[in-house]
Coordinates of N, CA and C in Angstrom, one line a residue:
X988 N -8.4 -15.9 7.1 CA -10.0 -15.6 6.6 C -9.5 -13.9 6.3
X989 N -8.7 -13.4 6.4 CA -8.5 -11.9 6.4 C -7.7 -11.7 5.2
X990 N -6.8 -13.1 4.4 CA -6.4 -13.2 3.1 C -6.8 -13.3 2.1
X991 N -8.0 -14.5 2.6 CA -9.0 -15.0 1.5 C -9.9 -13.5 1.0
X992 N -9.9 -12.8 2.4 CA -10.9 -11.8 2.0 C -10.3 -10.8 0.9
X993 N -9.0 -10.2 1.2 CA -8.3 -9.2 0.7 C -8.5 -10.3 -0.8
X994 N -7.7 -11.2 -1.0 CA -7.8 -11.6 -2.3 C -8.6 -11.8 -3.0
X995 N -10.1 -11.8 -2.3 CA -11.5 -11.9 -3.5 C -11.3 -10.7 -4.0
X996 N -11.4 -9.5 -2.8 CA -11.2 -8.0 -3.4 C -10.6 -7.5 -4.2
X997 N -9.2 -7.8 -4.4 CA -8.3 -8.0 -5.1 C -8.5 -8.2 -7.1
X998 N -9.2 -9.6 -6.3 CA -9.7 -10.3 -8.3 C -11.0 -9.4 -8.4
X999 N -11.6 -8.9 -7.3 CA -12.7 -7.9 -7.8 C -12.2 -6.7 -9.0
X1000 N -11.2 -6.4 -7.7 CA -10.5 -4.9 -8.7 C -10.2 -5.2 -10.2
X1001 N -9.5 -6.3 -10.9 CA -9.1 -7.0 -11.7 C -9.9 -7.1 -12.2
X1002 N -11.0 -8.4 -11.8 CA -12.0 -8.3 -12.8 C -13.6 -7.2 -13.7
X1003 N -13.1 -6.0 -12.3 CA -13.8 -4.8 -12.8 C -12.8 -4.0 -14.1
X1004 N -11.4 -3.6 -13.9 CA -10.3 -3.3 -14.9 C -10.6 -4.0 -16.1
X1005 N -11.2 -5.1 -15.7 CA -10.9 -5.9 -17.1 C -12.1 -5.8 -18.0
X1006 N -13.4 -6.0 -17.2 CA -14.7 -6.0 -17.9 C -15.5 -4.2 -18.2
X1007 N -14.9 -3.0 -17.5 CA -15.5 -1.7 -17.7 C -14.2 -1.2 -18.4
X1008 N -13.1 -1.0 -18.2 CA -11.9 -0.3 -18.2 C -12.0 1.1 -18.4
X1009 N -11.7 1.7 -18.4 CA -11.3 3.4 -18.7 C -10.4 3.8 -19.4
X1010 N -11.3 5.1 -20.2 CA -10.3 6.0 -21.0 C -9.4 6.6 -20.8
X1011 N -8.0 5.9 -20.6 CA -7.0 7.1 -19.1 C -6.3 7.7 -19.7
X1012 N -6.3 8.4 -21.3 CA -5.8 9.2 -21.4 C -5.8 10.4 -21.3
X1013 N -4.8 10.9 -20.7 CA -5.3 12.7 -20.8 C -5.8 13.4 -22.0
X1014 N -5.9 15.1 -21.9 CA -5.8 15.6 -22.9 C -4.2 16.5 -23.7
X1015 N -3.8 16.5 -22.1 CA -2.5 16.4 -22.5 C -1.6 15.9 -23.2
X1016 N -1.6 14.7 -22.6 CA -1.0 13.2 -23.5 C -1.8 13.0 -25.0
X1017 N -2.9 13.2 -25.1 CA -3.5 13.5 -26.9 C -3.0 14.4 -27.0
X1018 N -2.1 15.4 -27.2 CA -2.0 16.3 -27.8 C -0.6 16.3 -27.9
X1019 N -0.3 15.5 -27.0 CA 2.0 15.7 -27.7 C 2.0 14.1 -28.1
X1020 N 1.8 14.0 -29.6 CA 1.6 13.2 -30.6 C 2.9 12.3 -30.7
X1021 N 4.0 12.8 -30.4 CA 5.4 12.2 -30.2 C 5.6 11.4 -29.0
X1022 N 5.0 11.6 -27.5 CA 4.9 10.9 -26.6 C 4.1 9.2 -27.3
X1023 N 2.8 10.2 -28.0 CA 1.7 9.0 -28.1 C 2.1 8.2 -29.1
X1024 N 3.3 8.1 -29.4 CA 3.7 7.5 -30.9 C 4.4 6.4 -30.0
X1025 N 5.3 7.2 -28.9 CA 6.4 6.2 -28.3 C 5.6 5.4 -27.6
X1026 N 4.7 5.9 -26.7 CA 4.3 5.2 -25.8 C 3.7 3.9 -26.7
X1027 N 2.8 4.3 -27.8 CA 2.0 3.0 -28.8 C 2.9 2.0 -29.7
X1028 N 4.1 2.7 -29.8 CA 5.1 1.8 -29.9 C 5.7 0.8 -28.8
X1029 N 5.9 1.0 -28.0 CA 6.1 0.3 -26.6 C 4.8 -0.6 -26.3
X1030 N 3.4 -0.4 -27.0 CA 2.5 -1.4 -26.3 C 2.4 -1.3 -25.0
X1031 N 2.4 0.4 -24.5 CA 2.2 0.7 -23.1 C 0.7 1.4 -23.1
X1032 N 0.4 1.1 -21.9 CA -1.0 1.8 -21.3 C -0.7 3.2 -20.3
X1033 N -0.7 4.2 -21.2 CA -0.4 5.2 -20.4 C -1.4 6.2 -19.7
X1034 N -1.2 6.0 -18.1 CA -2.0 6.6 -16.9 C -2.2 7.8 -16.8
X1035 N -3.4 8.7 -16.9 CA -3.0 9.8 -16.2 C -2.6 10.2 -14.6
X1036 N -1.4 10.3 -14.1 CA -1.7 10.3 -12.8 C -1.1 11.7 -12.3
X1037 N -1.6 12.6 -12.9 CA -1.6 14.1 -12.6 C -2.3 14.7 -12.0
X1038 N -2.1 14.5 -11.0 CA -3.0 15.2 -9.7 C -2.5 16.2 -8.9
X1039 N -1.7 17.4 -9.3 CA -1.2 18.6 -8.8 C -2.4 19.3 -8.5
X1040 N -2.1 20.5 -8.0 CA -3.5 21.2 -7.6 C -4.0 22.0 -9.0
X1041 N -3.4 22.3 -9.6 CA -4.1 22.5 -11.1 C -5.4 21.4 -11.7
X1042 N -5.0 20.1 -11.1 CA -5.6 19.4 -11.9 C -7.3 19.4 -11.6
X1043 N -8.1 19.5 -12.5 CA -9.6 19.5 -12.7 C -10.1 19.3 -11.2
X1044 N -9.9 18.1 -11.3 CA -10.6 17.3 -9.7 C -10.2 17.7 -8.6
X1045 N -9.7 19.0 -8.3 CA -9.4 20.0 -7.3 C -10.7 20.6 -7.3
X1046 N -11.5 21.0 -8.3 CA -12.4 22.0 -8.5 C -13.3 22.1 -8.1
X1047 N -14.5 21.1 -6.4 CA -15.3 20.6 -6.7 C -14.9 21.7 -5.2
X1048 N -16.0 21.6 -4.3 CA -16.2 22.5 -2.7 C -15.7 21.7 -1.6
X1049 N -15.7 22.8 -0.7 CA -14.9 22.3 0.4 C -16.0 21.5 1.0
X1050 N -15.3 20.3 1.7 CA -16.2 19.6 2.3 C -16.7 20.2 3.9
X1051 N -18.0 20.3 4.1 CA -18.3 20.6 5.0 C -18.5 19.5 6.8
X1052 N -17.6 19.6 7.6 CA -17.8 18.3 8.1 C -18.8 18.6 9.6
X1053 N -19.5 17.1 9.9 CA -20.1 17.3 11.0 C -19.8 17.9 12.2
X1054 N -20.9 19.1 12.8 CA -20.4 19.4 13.7 C -21.2 19.0 15.1
X1055 N -22.5 18.1 15.4 CA -23.1 17.7 16.4 C -22.0 16.1 16.6
X1056 N -23.0 16.0 17.7 CA -22.8 14.6 18.5 C -23.2 13.6 17.8
X1057 N -22.6 12.8 17.4 CA -23.0 11.3 17.0 C -22.6 10.2 17.4
X1058 N -23.7 9.3 16.7 CA -23.0 7.8 17.0 C -23.3 7.1 15.8
X1059 N -22.6 6.0 15.6 CA -22.3 5.6 14.4 C -21.1 6.3 13.6
X1060 N -21.5 5.9 11.9 CA -20.8 7.0 11.7 C -21.5 7.1 10.1
X1061 N -21.2 8.2 9.3 CA -22.0 8.5 7.9 C -20.8 7.6 7.1
X1062 N -20.2 7.5 7.2 CA -18.8 7.5 6.2 C -19.1 5.6 5.9
X1063 N -18.6 5.1 4.8 CA -18.4 3.8 4.4 C -16.7 3.1 5.1
X1064 N -17.1 2.4 6.3 CA -16.2 1.7 6.2 C -15.2 2.0 7.4
X1065 N -14.8 3.5 7.4 CA -13.7 4.2 8.5 C -14.0 5.7 8.5
X1066 N -13.7 6.1 9.7 CA -14.6 7.4 9.9 C -13.2 8.7 9.0
X1067 N -11.9 7.6 9.0 CA -10.8 8.0 7.9 C -10.6 8.0 6.6
X1068 N -10.1 9.0 6.3 CA -9.6 8.8 4.7 C -8.5 7.4 4.1
X1069 N -8.7 7.3 3.4 CA -7.9 5.8 2.7 C -7.6 6.2 1.4
X1070 N -6.0 5.7 1.3 CA -5.7 5.2 -0.4 C -6.7 4.5 -1.2
X1071 N -7.2 5.1 -2.3 CA -8.1 4.9 -3.4 C -7.2 5.3 -4.5
X1072 N -8.3 5.6 -5.5 CA -8.3 5.8 -6.5 C -9.9 6.5 -7.1
X1073 N -9.5 7.2 -8.4 CA -11.2 7.6 -8.8 C -11.1 7.7 -10.1
X1074 N -12.3 7.3 -10.8 CA -12.5 7.5 -12.1 C -13.6 8.9 -12.2
X1075 N -12.5 9.6 -13.3 CA -13.2 11.1 -13.0 C -13.2 11.8 -14.4
X1076 N -14.9 12.0 -15.2 CA -14.5 13.3 -16.3 C -13.6 11.9 -17.3
X1077 N -13.7 10.5 -17.4 CA -13.2 9.7 -18.1 C -12.0 9.3 -18.2
X1078 N -11.1 9.9 -17.0 CA -9.7 9.7 -16.7 C -9.7 9.0 -14.9
X1079 N -8.6 8.0 -15.0 CA -7.9 7.7 -13.7 C -7.2 8.6 -12.8
X1080 N -7.7 8.9 -11.5 CA -6.3 9.9 -10.7 C -6.5 8.7 -10.0
X1081 N -4.8 8.5 -9.9 CA -4.4 7.9 -8.8 C -3.1 7.8 -8.2
X1082 N -2.4 7.3 -7.0 CA -3.1 7.4 -5.7 C -3.9 8.5 -5.0
X1083 N -5.1 8.5 -5.2 CA -5.7 9.8 -4.1 C -6.5 9.0 -2.7
X1084 N -6.7 9.9 -1.5 CA -6.5 10.0 -0.3 C -8.1 10.5 -0.7
X1085 N -8.6 9.7 -0.3 CA -10.4 9.3 -0.5 C -11.4 8.8 0.4
X1086 N -12.7 9.1 0.7 CA -13.4 8.8 1.8 C -14.7 8.8 0.7
X1087 N -15.6 8.1 1.6 CA -17.0 8.3 0.9 C -18.4 8.6 2.1
X1088 N -18.6 9.8 1.8 CA -19.8 9.9 3.0 C -21.0 9.4 2.2
X1089 N -21.9 8.0 2.6 CA -22.8 7.5 2.6 C -23.9 8.5 3.0
X1090 N -24.2 9.3 3.6 CA -25.5 9.6 4.0 C -25.7 11.1 3.4
X1091 N -24.6 11.5 2.9 CA -24.7 12.7 1.9 C -24.4 13.0 0.7
X1092 N -24.0 11.1 0.5 CA -23.9 10.6 -0.7 C -22.5 11.5 -1.7
X1093 N -21.7 11.8 -0.8 CA -21.0 12.6 -1.3 C -19.3 11.7 -1.0
X1094 N -18.5 11.9 -2.3 CA -17.4 11.7 -2.2 C -16.1 12.4 -2.2
X1095 N -15.7 12.2 -1.2 CA -14.2 13.1 -0.9 C -12.5 12.9 -1.2
X1096 N -11.8 14.1 -1.9 CA -10.5 13.9 -1.6 C -10.0 14.7 -0.8
X1097 N -8.6 14.4 -0.7 CA -7.4 15.5 0.1 C -7.2 16.2 -0.7
X1098 N -7.5 17.8 -0.1 CA -7.4 18.7 -1.1 C -6.1 18.8 -1.1
X1099 N -5.6 19.9 -2.3 CA -4.1 19.3 -2.3 C -3.2 20.5 -1.5
X1100 N -3.9 20.9 -0.4 CA -3.0 21.7 1.0 C -2.9 20.8 1.9
X1101 N -3.7 19.7 1.5 CA -3.4 18.0 2.7 C -4.0 18.5 3.8
X1102 N -5.0 19.6 4.0 CA -5.0 19.6 5.3 C -6.8 19.7 5.2
X1103 N -7.7 20.1 3.9 CA -9.3 20.3 3.9 C -9.5 18.9 3.1
X1104 N -10.6 18.9 3.1 CA -10.9 17.7 2.1 C -12.3 18.6 0.7
X1105 N -12.3 17.8 -0.5 CA -12.6 18.9 -1.4 C -13.9 17.4 -1.8
X1106 N -15.1 17.7 -1.8 CA -16.5 17.2 -2.2 C -16.4 17.1 -3.9
X1107 N -16.0 16.1 -4.5 CA -16.2 15.8 -5.6 C -17.6 15.6 -6.9
X1108 N -17.8 16.4 -7.9 CA -18.7 17.0 -8.6 C -19.7 14.8 -8.7
X1109 N -20.6 14.7 -7.9 CA -21.0 13.6 -8.8 C -21.3 13.1 -9.6
X1110 N -21.8 14.3 -10.8 CA -21.9 13.8 -12.2 C -20.5 13.5 -12.9
X1111 N -19.5 14.1 -12.6 CA -18.3 14.1 -13.3 C -17.6 12.6 -12.6
X1112 N -18.2 11.5 -12.2 CA -17.6 10.9 -11.3 C -18.1 9.3 -12.4
X1113 N -17.0 8.6 -12.7 CA -17.2 7.6 -13.1 C -17.7 6.1 -12.0
X1114 N -16.4 6.6 -11.5 CA -16.2 5.1 -10.4 C -14.7 5.3 -9.1
X1115 N -15.0 4.7 -8.2 CA -13.6 4.7 -7.3 C -13.6 4.0 -6.5
X1116 N -12.9 3.6 -5.4 CA -12.1 2.4 -4.9 C -11.8 3.1 -3.7
X1117 N -12.0 2.3 -2.7 CA -10.9 2.8 -1.5 C -11.5 1.6 -0.9
X1118 N -10.2 1.2 0.3 CA -10.2 -0.2 1.0 C -10.3 -1.4 0.3
X1119 N -10.0 -1.0 -1.1 CA -10.2 -2.9 -1.6 C -11.8 -2.9 -2.0
X1120 N -12.4 -1.9 -2.0 CA -14.0 -1.8 -2.4 C -14.5 -1.1 -3.9
X1121 N -14.4 -1.8 -5.0 CA -15.1 -1.2 -6.3 C -16.5 -0.1 -5.9
X1122 N -16.9 1.2 -6.1 CA -18.2 1.7 -6.3 C -18.1 2.1 -8.1
X1123 N -19.1 1.4 -8.3 CA -19.6 2.3 -10.4 C -20.7 3.0 -9.9
X1124 N -20.7 3.9 -10.8 CA -22.0 4.8 -10.8 C -22.8 4.1 -11.9
X1125 N -23.8 3.4 -11.6 CA -25.1 2.9 -12.4 C -26.5 4.3 -13.1
X1126 N -26.4 4.0 -13.9 CA -27.3 5.1 -14.5 C -29.1 4.7 -14.6
X1127 N -30.2 5.0 -14.3 CA -31.2 4.8 -13.8 C -31.3 4.7 -15.4
X1128 N -32.4 3.3 -15.5 CA -32.6 3.1 -16.9 C -33.7 2.1 -16.8
X1129 N -35.3 2.8 -17.4 CA -36.2 1.7 -17.8 C -36.2 0.5 -18.2
X1130 N -35.5 0.7 -19.3 CA -34.9 -0.9 -19.8 C -34.1 -2.0 -19.3
X1131 N -33.4 -1.4 -18.4 CA -32.0 -2.3 -17.6 C -32.8 -2.7 -16.4
X1132 N -34.1 -1.7 -16.1 CA -34.9 -2.4 -14.9 C -34.0 -1.2 -13.7
X1133 N -33.2 -0.2 -13.8 CA -32.8 0.0 -12.8 C -33.5 1.7 -11.9
X1134 N -34.0 1.7 -11.2 CA -34.6 3.2 -11.1 C -34.0 4.8 -10.6
X1135 N -33.2 3.9 -9.8 CA -32.3 5.6 -9.2 C -30.4 4.8 -9.5
X1136 N -30.5 6.4 -10.2 CA -28.6 6.3 -10.4 C -28.1 7.2 -8.9
X1137 N -26.7 6.2 -8.9 CA -26.2 6.0 -8.0 C -25.0 5.2 -7.4
X1138 N -24.4 5.5 -6.6 CA -22.5 4.5 -6.7 C -23.1 3.2 -6.1
X1139 N -22.8 2.6 -6.5 CA -23.5 1.2 -6.6 C -21.9 0.0 -6.0
X1140 N -21.5 -0.5 -5.1 CA -20.8 -1.2 -4.9 C -20.3 -2.5 -5.7
X1141 N -19.7 -2.4 -6.4 CA -19.0 -4.2 -7.4 C -18.5 -4.9 -6.7
X1142 N -19.8 -5.9 -6.5 CA -19.2 -7.3 -5.5 C -18.6 -8.0 -6.1
X1143 N -19.3 -8.6 -7.3 CA -18.9 -9.8 -8.1 C -19.9 -9.7 -9.9
X1144 N -18.6 -10.6 -10.1 CA -18.6 -10.3 -11.7 C -18.5 -11.8 -12.2
X1145 N -19.5 -11.9 -13.2 CA -19.3 -13.3 -13.7 C -20.4 -13.3 -15.4
X1146 N -21.0 -14.3 -15.1 CA -22.1 -14.6 -15.8 C -23.5 -13.6 -15.4
X1147 N -23.5 -13.4 -14.3 CA -24.0 -12.7 -12.8 C -22.9 -11.7 -12.8
X1148 N -24.0 -10.2 -12.3 CA -22.9 -9.1 -11.7 C -23.7 -8.9 -10.5
X1149 N -23.2 -8.8 -9.1 CA -23.9 -8.4 -8.2 C -23.6 -7.0 -7.6
X1150 N -24.5 -6.1 -7.0 CA -24.0 -4.7 -6.6 C -24.9 -4.6 -5.2
X1151 N -24.2 -3.8 -4.5 CA -25.0 -3.1 -3.6 C -24.9 -2.0 -3.3
X1152 N -26.0 -1.3 -3.2 CA -26.2 0.2 -2.8 C -26.3 0.3 -1.2
X1153 N -25.3 1.2 -0.9 CA -25.2 1.4 0.7 C -26.0 2.5 0.7
X1154 N -26.6 2.1 2.1 CA -27.5 3.9 2.3 C -26.9 4.0 3.8
X1155 N -26.9 5.3 4.5 CA -27.3 5.4 5.7 C -28.3 6.1 6.6
X1156 N -28.7 5.5 7.2 CA -30.0 5.9 7.5 C -29.6 7.1 8.9
X1157 N -30.5 8.4 9.3 CA -29.9 8.5 10.2 C -31.7 9.4 11.1
X1158 N -31.2 9.3 12.7 CA -32.2 9.4 12.9 C -31.3 10.5 14.2
X1159 N -32.3 12.2 14.6 CA -31.9 13.2 15.6 C -32.6 13.1 16.9
X1160 N -31.8 12.7 18.0 CA -32.7 12.4 19.4 C -31.8 13.6 20.3
X1161 N -32.5 13.6 21.0 CA -31.8 14.9 22.6 C -31.3 13.5 23.6
X1162 N -30.2 13.6 24.0 CA -29.7 13.5 25.1 C -29.1 13.8 25.9
X1163 N -29.5 14.3 26.9 CA -28.5 15.0 27.7 C -28.7 16.2 27.6
X1164 N -30.0 16.6 26.8 CA -30.0 18.2 26.6 C -28.9 18.6 25.4
X1165 N -28.5 17.4 24.5 CA -27.8 17.9 23.6 C -28.5 16.8 21.8
X1166 N -28.4 17.6 21.0 CA -28.3 17.2 19.6 C -27.6 15.9 19.6
X1167 N -28.2 14.3 18.8 CA -27.1 13.5 18.7 C -28.2 12.9 17.3
X1168 N -26.8 13.1 16.5 CA -27.1 11.8 15.4 C -27.0 11.0 15.4
X1169 N -27.9 9.9 15.5 CA -28.0 8.6 14.9 C -27.6 7.7 13.7
X1170 N -26.3 6.9 13.2 CA -26.9 6.6 12.2 C -26.6 5.2 12.1
X1171 N -27.5 4.6 11.4 CA -27.5 3.3 10.7 C -27.7 2.8 9.1
X1172 N -27.1 1.6 8.9 CA -26.9 1.2 7.6 C -27.9 0.4 7.1
X1173 N -28.4 0.3 5.5 CA -29.7 -0.1 5.4 C -29.3 -0.4 3.6
X1174 N -28.5 -1.8 3.6 CA -28.1 -2.1 2.4 C -29.2 -3.0 1.3
X1175 N -29.4 -2.1 -0.2 CA -29.9 -3.3 -0.9 C -29.2 -3.7 -2.1
X1176 N -29.3 -4.9 -2.5 CA -28.9 -5.9 -3.3 C -29.4 -6.1 -4.9
X1177 N -28.4 -5.9 -5.7 CA -29.3 -5.8 -7.0 C -28.2 -7.2 -8.0
X1178 N -28.8 -8.2 -9.0 CA -28.1 -9.0 -9.6 C -28.6 -8.3 -10.8
X1179 N -27.8 -8.1 -11.7 CA -27.6 -8.1 -12.9 C -27.5 -9.2 -13.9
X1180 N -28.7 -9.7 -14.5 CA -28.6 -10.3 -15.2 C -30.0 -10.3 -17.1
X1181 N -29.1 -11.1 -17.4 CA -29.7 -10.8 -19.2 C -30.2 -10.2 -19.4
X1182 N -29.2 -8.5 -18.8 CA -29.2 -7.1 -19.4 C -30.5 -6.5 -18.2
X1183 N -30.6 -6.6 -17.6 CA -31.5 -5.9 -16.6 C -31.2 -6.0 -14.6
X1184 N -31.2 -5.5 -14.1 CA -30.7 -4.9 -12.7 C -32.5 -5.7 -12.1
X1185 N -32.1 -6.3 -11.0 CA -32.8 -7.0 -10.1 C -32.8 -6.9 -8.5
X1186 N -33.4 -6.4 -7.8 CA -33.0 -6.1 -6.8 C -34.0 -7.2 -6.0
X1187 N -32.6 -8.1 -4.8 CA -33.1 -9.2 -4.4 C -33.3 -8.8 -2.8
X1188 N -34.0 -9.1 -1.9 CA -34.0 -8.7 -0.5 C -34.3 -9.9 0.1
X1189 N -34.6 -10.9 -0.7 CA -34.2 -12.4 0.6 C -34.1 -13.4 -0.4
X1190 N -34.2 -14.5 0.4 CA -33.6 -16.1 -0.4 C -34.5 -15.8 -0.7
X1191 N -36.3 -15.5 -1.2 CA -37.0 -16.1 -2.2 C -36.7 -15.4 -3.4
X1192 N -36.4 -14.0 -3.2 CA -36.1 -13.0 -4.3 C -35.3 -13.8 -5.3
X1193 N -33.9 -14.3 -4.4 CA -33.1 -14.8 -5.1 C -32.6 -16.1 -5.8
X1194 N -34.2 -17.0 -4.9 CA -34.2 -18.4 -6.2 C -35.3 -17.9 -7.4
X1195 N -35.6 -17.0 -7.0 CA -37.0 -16.8 -7.5 C -35.9 -16.1 -9.1
X1196 N -35.3 -15.4 -8.9 CA -34.6 -15.1 -10.1 C -33.5 -16.2 -10.5
X1197 N -32.6 -17.1 -10.2 CA -31.9 -18.1 -10.4 C -32.7 -19.4 -10.3
X1198 N -33.9 -19.6 -10.7 CA -34.7 -20.8 -10.6 C -34.2 -21.7 -11.9
X1199 N -33.6 -21.2 -12.6 CA -33.0 -22.4 -14.0 C -31.7 -22.9 -13.2
X1200 N -31.9 -22.3 -12.0 CA -30.4 -23.4 -11.3 C -30.6 -23.5 -9.8
X1201 N -31.9 -23.3 -9.4 CA -32.1 -23.1 -7.9 C -31.8 -24.7 -7.4
X1202 N -32.1 -25.7 -7.5 CA -31.6 -27.3 -7.3 C -30.1 -27.4 -6.9
X1203 N -29.3 -26.9 -7.8 CA -28.1 -26.3 -7.3 C -27.8 -25.8 -6.8
X1204 N -27.8 -24.5 -6.9 CA -27.8 -23.7 -5.6 C -27.7 -23.8 -4.3
X1205 N -29.0 -24.5 -4.3 CA -29.8 -25.2 -2.6 C -28.2 -26.2 -2.4
X1206 N -28.4 -27.6 -3.2 CA -27.7 -28.5 -3.1 C -25.7 -28.0 -2.2
X1207 N -25.4 -27.0 -3.5 CA -23.9 -27.0 -3.0 C -24.3 -25.9 -1.7
X1208 N -24.9 -25.1 -1.3 CA -25.1 -24.4 0.1 C -25.4 -24.8 0.8
X1209 N -25.9 -26.1 1.0 CA -26.5 -27.6 2.0 C -24.9 -27.8 2.5
X1210 N -23.8 -28.2 1.5 CA -22.7 -28.6 1.3 C -21.7 -27.7 2.0
X1211 N -22.2 -26.4 1.8 CA -21.1 -25.3 2.4 C -21.4 -24.9 3.8
X1212 N -22.6 -25.6 4.1 CA -23.7 -25.3 5.0 C -23.6 -23.7 5.1
X1213 N -24.0 -23.1 4.2 CA -24.3 -21.4 4.2 C -26.0 -21.6 4.2
X1214 N -26.6 -20.5 4.6 CA -27.6 -19.9 4.8 C -28.2 -18.6 4.7
X1215 N -29.1 -18.4 3.9 CA -29.7 -17.3 3.8 C -30.3 -16.9 4.9
X1216 N -29.5 -15.7 5.8 CA -30.2 -14.8 6.8 C -29.8 -13.7 7.1
X1217 N -30.3 -13.0 8.1 CA -30.3 -11.2 7.9 C -28.9 -11.0 8.1
X1218 N -28.0 -11.7 8.9 CA -27.0 -11.2 9.0 C -26.0 -11.9 8.4
X1219 N -26.4 -12.6 7.6 CA -25.3 -12.7 6.1 C -25.7 -12.5 4.9
X1220 N -27.1 -11.7 4.8 CA -27.5 -11.7 3.2 C -26.2 -12.0 2.5
X1221 N -25.2 -11.0 2.4 CA -25.0 -10.9 1.4 C -23.6 -12.1 1.3
X1222 N -23.1 -12.6 2.1 CA -22.1 -13.7 2.1 C -23.1 -14.9 1.0
X1223 N -24.0 -15.0 1.3 CA -24.7 -16.2 0.9 C -25.1 -15.2 -0.4
X1224 N -25.3 -14.5 -0.9 CA -25.7 -14.2 -2.1 C -24.6 -14.5 -2.9
X1225 N -23.5 -14.0 -2.8 CA -22.4 -14.2 -3.4 C -22.1 -15.6 -4.0
X1226 N -22.3 -16.5 -2.5 CA -22.2 -17.5 -3.3 C -22.7 -18.1 -3.8
X1227 N -24.1 -17.7 -3.8 CA -25.2 -18.0 -4.5 C -25.0 -17.4 -6.0
X1228 N -24.3 -16.5 -6.4 CA -23.7 -16.2 -8.0 C -22.9 -16.9 -8.6
X1229 N -21.7 -17.1 -7.3 CA -20.6 -18.1 -7.5 C -20.9 -19.4 -8.4
X1230 N -21.9 -20.2 -7.0 CA -22.7 -21.7 -7.7 C -23.4 -21.6 -9.1
X1231 N -23.9 -20.6 -9.3 CA -25.2 -20.4 -10.3 C -23.8 -20.1 -11.5
X1232 N -22.8 -19.5 -11.4 CA -21.5 -19.6 -12.8 C -21.0 -20.9 -12.8
X1233 N -20.8 -21.7 -12.0 CA -20.3 -23.0 -12.0 C -21.0 -24.1 -12.1
X1234 N -22.7 -23.7 -13.2 CA -23.1 -24.8 -13.5 C -24.3 -24.6 -14.6

């Protein structure tokens, strides 16, 4: 099961680069015409791997850690930083040590001193990846039916695309005369179909949006013994999207 999950994540990463791509030439490489000509002659893709201390990606502010006691975590998937990459100012920085503080909506990288964390400027981030999960910035658009700009996890790509908007909610309580912040998660799912984003909260929303192939989806999901439930909505949604693309 773990291997299957890894393979699915790897496929998503590959699909993401094929569909969206990135302008990965740095300004320095553009100016070096001789190098560009050599690379073009060889048919090679030049990646901007410059991650030295003078790189613009390190110009963010220092991250302020949580100092109070907490239950749960504000971060995506893990309390620790992980290897990944960042699309920043139209270029790819990789590999990078990265973390996503969902509660604060802050993308963090390890500073060049390898001790502190830096908060990236959200307006300069195109996308990022950590733990084999990809997040893409989607811009609010009334024409595309998307109300909120933010980082959405790219879950599935085909004729349909499926995204998740990960949220961390919290409440402060007093326990044993001490302030404790309790974190919980709230995920919202979107299907991109026909040039528009649609929020899907439940089975009714999914079948309503995919009504043209509703019977095929239901039949295939019955055969696979998969049902839409609160604790497996994401899994069922991705299966439904896959079935939709197959019919």
